[in-house]
Amino acid sequence: MYVEGKHQYKSLIAGIAVLGMLAGGSGVYAADMPASSVQAAQPVAVQQLKQVYRIVALGDSVSAGYEPSFRTEANPKPYGYVERLNEQGLFRGRTQTSNYGILGLTTEGLRNYIGAVKEGRTLTPDSIQLGLLDPRIAQFGTGTLTAKADLQAANVITLSIGGNDVTPLMKSLTNLSLSEVEADTQLKQLLANYAVNLRQVLNDLTIINPQALIVIADQYQPVPQLAGAAAYLKLEKAASDFSACVDSLVAEFAAKGANIKAAHIAKAFVGNEISYTHIFSDTDIHPNQMGYEVIAKVFSDIIWGSSKKLAQREDPAQIAVVVSGNELNSPYHPTVKNGQTFLPIKDIVSAIGATSVWDTRSNTASISYGSRKVSITIGSKTVLINGVKIPTASPAYLAKFGKETKTFVPLALLAQGLGLDVQYSSKLNTAFINL
């Protein structure tokens, strides 16, 4: 069941006053939205930083990956920019991501929350922010120690916040002339408050983790020009002022030695408001899948210098396998049996640089990688991993391709048995394996 929040979007014309708010608005709140859109946030030891790239996302509903379809879905699974950043990390190595996007959050609410996280104290929902309808808010308030551990272990912290701050001003802004918008004292005060709150958040984050890269997104403007050229110019001016404020804060903290950068989302959305948001189809200002893809690309280009993509597949249903950032290119495609992915043993052994020995008498392949060893017998319902028998839903099998015979083995069991990290993206239909 989903409950509606404070702001409903009835039509593009009637709703122009509230639709003019920048992204991240209160919108509609999902009663059963997962506590984390990537994984349940778990504490992680700092020493893991050398092996695992840690991403922590903070912010509002845009960070949470909200879409209007969540109003009716029983168990929504967000696939926003944070999930896509997790995939981009997996292209480069072991990656774990924690998402602390809170629906309806303002910069003041984020300031309250991160302040408590820094101090290691719990919060009631109302002490984070009055009136928040995010059904997970109590979990956020009691989970500050977990959040602190995640932030301390983070390699990168992303921030997308501010849309809810500007909501109350949108109606008045659209009634002003462009010159009046430029001189509007309410807007100036809003931006000043935004800067004060975000400055404190950044201070606290740099105390919690001085080494992490912090990337702050500016705020895109979702209303298209077809809603009215005059209103569009005013709203773009407000968005531009937000971007300038973000750039100023980034420069301020960079001058102090902080590792901080700006992600200019707003520029990417200009002229693409209908294509990148739900404003036309659902009169909702949140990004659609194209929008989240663009946001992820902007963040990825800032964090890693590029965005990686899979090769084009003739059959989109075909599973892709990426090993240490390289996509396996084999004529012998992976298959799925009883929920397990199988692929030719030679492909994975070659990709990771392991060694294998075939015992013709027992039809057993023994794969060694470092100090680990996995033995897989054709037709057996168990796999021997470092001397321990592990059950498998489907046994290894032989498959003929013309005159060749290939041994197909369960990918996850083999990779995990060899101490590799395996993560599966259902959206990309891809298994990521990292050493």
mmCIF file of N, CA, C and O in Angstrom, residues 106-109 111 162 165 169 185-201 242 245 249:
data_model
loop_
_atom_site.group_PDB
_atom_site.id
_atom_site.type_symbol
_atom_site.label_atom_id
_atom_site.label_comp_id
_atom_site.label_asym_id
_atom_site.label_seq_id
_atom_site.Cartn_x
_atom_site.Cartn_y
_atom_site.Cartn_z
ATOM 1 N N THR A 106 14.795 17.625 3.232
ATOM 2 C CA THR A 106 15.341 18.942 2.895
ATOM 3 C C THR A 106 16.794 19.008 3.358
ATOM 4 O O THR A 106 17.283 18.109 4.048
ATOM 5 N N THR A 107 17.482 20.104 3.009
ATOM 6 C CA THR A 107 18.858 20.247 3.482
ATOM 7 C C THR A 107 18.898 20.390 5.000
ATOM 8 O O THR A 107 19.845 19.940 5.649
ATOM 9 N N GLU A 108 17.872 20.986 5.594
ATOM 10 C CA GLU A 108 17.824 21.076 7.055
ATOM 11 C C GLU A 108 17.691 19.687 7.667
ATOM 12 O O GLU A 108 18.347 19.359 8.663
ATOM 13 N N GLY A 109 16.830 18.837 7.066
ATOM 14 C CA GLY A 109 16.683 17.472 7.550
ATOM 15 C C GLY A 109 17.973 16.686 7.412
ATOM 16 O O GLY A 109 18.344 15.914 8.310
ATOM 17 N N ARG A 111 20.942 17.978 7.414
ATOM 18 C CA ARG A 111 21.854 18.537 8.421
ATOM 19 C C ARG A 111 21.600 17.892 9.784
ATOM 20 O O ARG A 111 22.541 17.504 10.486
ATOM 21 N N GLY A 162 18.078 19.263 -2.051
ATOM 22 C CA GLY A 162 17.749 20.669 -2.278
ATOM 23 C C GLY A 162 16.413 20.914 -2.943
ATOM 24 O O GLY A 162 15.857 22.014 -2.835
ATOM 25 N N ASP A 165 13.675 22.023 -0.658
ATOM 26 C CA ASP A 165 13.862 23.345 -0.073
ATOM 27 C C ASP A 165 13.115 24.417 -0.854
ATOM 28 O O ASP A 165 12.553 25.355 -0.280
ATOM 29 N N LEU A 169 8.550 28.103 -2.765
ATOM 30 C CA LEU A 169 8.737 29.357 -3.499
ATOM 31 C C LEU A 169 8.276 29.307 -4.948
ATOM 32 O O LEU A 169 8.201 30.337 -5.606
ATOM 33 N N THR A 185 14.031 38.425 -2.778
ATOM 34 C CA THR A 185 14.673 38.240 -1.471
ATOM 35 C C THR A 185 14.385 36.864 -0.890
ATOM 36 O O THR A 185 15.225 36.308 -0.179
ATOM 37 N N GLN A 186 13.188 36.319 -1.178
ATOM 38 C CA GLN A 186 12.864 34.985 -0.668
ATOM 39 C C GLN A 186 13.790 33.932 -1.270
ATOM 40 O O GLN A 186 14.261 33.036 -0.565
ATOM 41 N N LEU A 187 14.037 34.035 -2.575
ATOM 42 C CA LEU A 187 14.928 33.097 -3.231
ATOM 43 C C LEU A 187 16.347 33.237 -2.685
ATOM 44 O O LEU A 187 17.028 32.247 -2.426
ATOM 45 N N LYS A 188 16.769 34.487 -2.499
ATOM 46 C CA LYS A 188 18.112 34.708 -1.954
ATOM 47 C C LYS A 188 18.227 34.123 -0.549
ATOM 48 O O LYS A 188 19.251 33.531 -0.183
ATOM 49 N N GLN A 189 17.170 34.301 0.260
ATOM 50 C CA GLN A 189 17.196 33.752 1.614
ATOM 51 C C GLN A 189 17.195 32.230 1.587
ATOM 52 O O GLN A 189 17.893 31.575 2.369
ATOM 53 N N LEU A 190 16.414 31.663 0.654
ATOM 54 C CA LEU A 190 16.373 30.205 0.512
ATOM 55 C C LEU A 190 17.755 29.660 0.166
ATOM 56 O O LEU A 190 18.213 28.674 0.755
ATOM 57 N N LEU A 191 18.414 30.307 -0.782
ATOM 58 C CA LEU A 191 19.746 29.856 -1.183
ATOM 59 C C LEU A 191 20.750 30.032 -0.049
ATOM 60 O O LEU A 191 21.651 29.204 0.131
ATOM 61 N N ALA A 192 20.581 31.098 0.737
ATOM 62 C CA ALA A 192 21.468 31.315 1.877
ATOM 63 C C ALA A 192 21.277 30.198 2.910
ATOM 64 O O ALA A 192 22.262 29.670 3.452
ATOM 65 N N ASN A 193 20.013 29.838 3.181
ATOM 66 C CA ASN A 193 19.736 28.755 4.126
ATOM 67 C C ASN A 193 20.263 27.424 3.592
ATOM 68 O O ASN A 193 20.804 26.605 4.349
ATOM 69 N N TYR A 194 20.088 27.218 2.292
ATOM 70 C CA TYR A 194 20.593 26.008 1.637
ATOM 71 C C TYR A 194 22.103 25.910 1.829
ATOM 72 O O TYR A 194 22.636 24.857 2.189
ATOM 73 N N ALA A 195 22.795 27.015 1.625
ATOM 74 C CA ALA A 195 24.254 27.026 1.765
ATOM 75 C C ALA A 195 24.675 26.770 3.206
ATOM 76 O O ALA A 195 25.624 26.025 3.467
ATOM 77 N N VAL A 196 23.956 27.363 4.177
ATOM 78 C CA VAL A 196 24.276 27.156 5.592
ATOM 79 C C VAL A 196 24.122 25.687 5.969
ATOM 80 O O VAL A 196 24.991 25.097 6.620
ATOM 81 N N ASN A 197 23.001 25.107 5.569
ATOM 82 C CA ASN A 197 22.737 23.701 5.903
ATOM 83 C C ASN A 197 23.739 22.765 5.247
ATOM 84 O O ASN A 197 24.292 21.861 5.887
ATOM 85 N N LEU A 198 23.975 22.989 3.954
ATOM 86 C CA LEU A 198 24.870 22.103 3.231
ATOM 87 C C LEU A 198 26.316 22.276 3.700
ATOM 88 O O LEU A 198 27.083 21.310 3.751
ATOM 89 N N ARG A 199 26.677 23.493 4.077
ATOM 90 C CA ARG A 199 28.027 23.732 4.603
ATOM 91 C C ARG A 199 28.252 22.912 5.878
ATOM 92 O O ARG A 199 29.312 22.309 6.071
ATOM 93 N N GLN A 200 27.228 22.874 6.746
ATOM 94 C CA GLN A 200 27.358 22.096 7.979
ATOM 95 C C GLN A 200 27.425 20.605 7.684
ATOM 96 O O GLN A 200 28.194 19.869 8.302
ATOM 97 N N VAL A 201 26.623 20.154 6.712
ATOM 98 C CA VAL A 201 26.667 18.745 6.293
ATOM 99 C C VAL A 201 28.065 18.379 5.807
ATOM 100 O O VAL A 201 28.630 17.340 6.187
ATOM 101 N N PHE A 242 20.942 27.810 -8.027
ATOM 102 C CA PHE A 242 21.290 26.648 -7.211
ATOM 103 C C PHE A 242 22.631 26.068 -7.643
ATOM 104 O O PHE A 242 23.470 25.710 -6.812
ATOM 105 N N CYS A 245 25.403 28.120 -6.401
ATOM 106 C CA CYS A 245 25.581 27.924 -4.964
ATOM 107 C C CYS A 245 26.384 26.653 -4.694
ATOM 108 O O CYS A 245 27.290 26.641 -3.848
ATOM 109 N N LEU A 249 30.159 26.353 -2.909
ATOM 110 C CA LEU A 249 30.464 25.499 -1.759
ATOM 111 C C LEU A 249 31.601 24.534 -2.084
ATOM 112 O O LEU A 249 32.478 24.289 -1.251
#
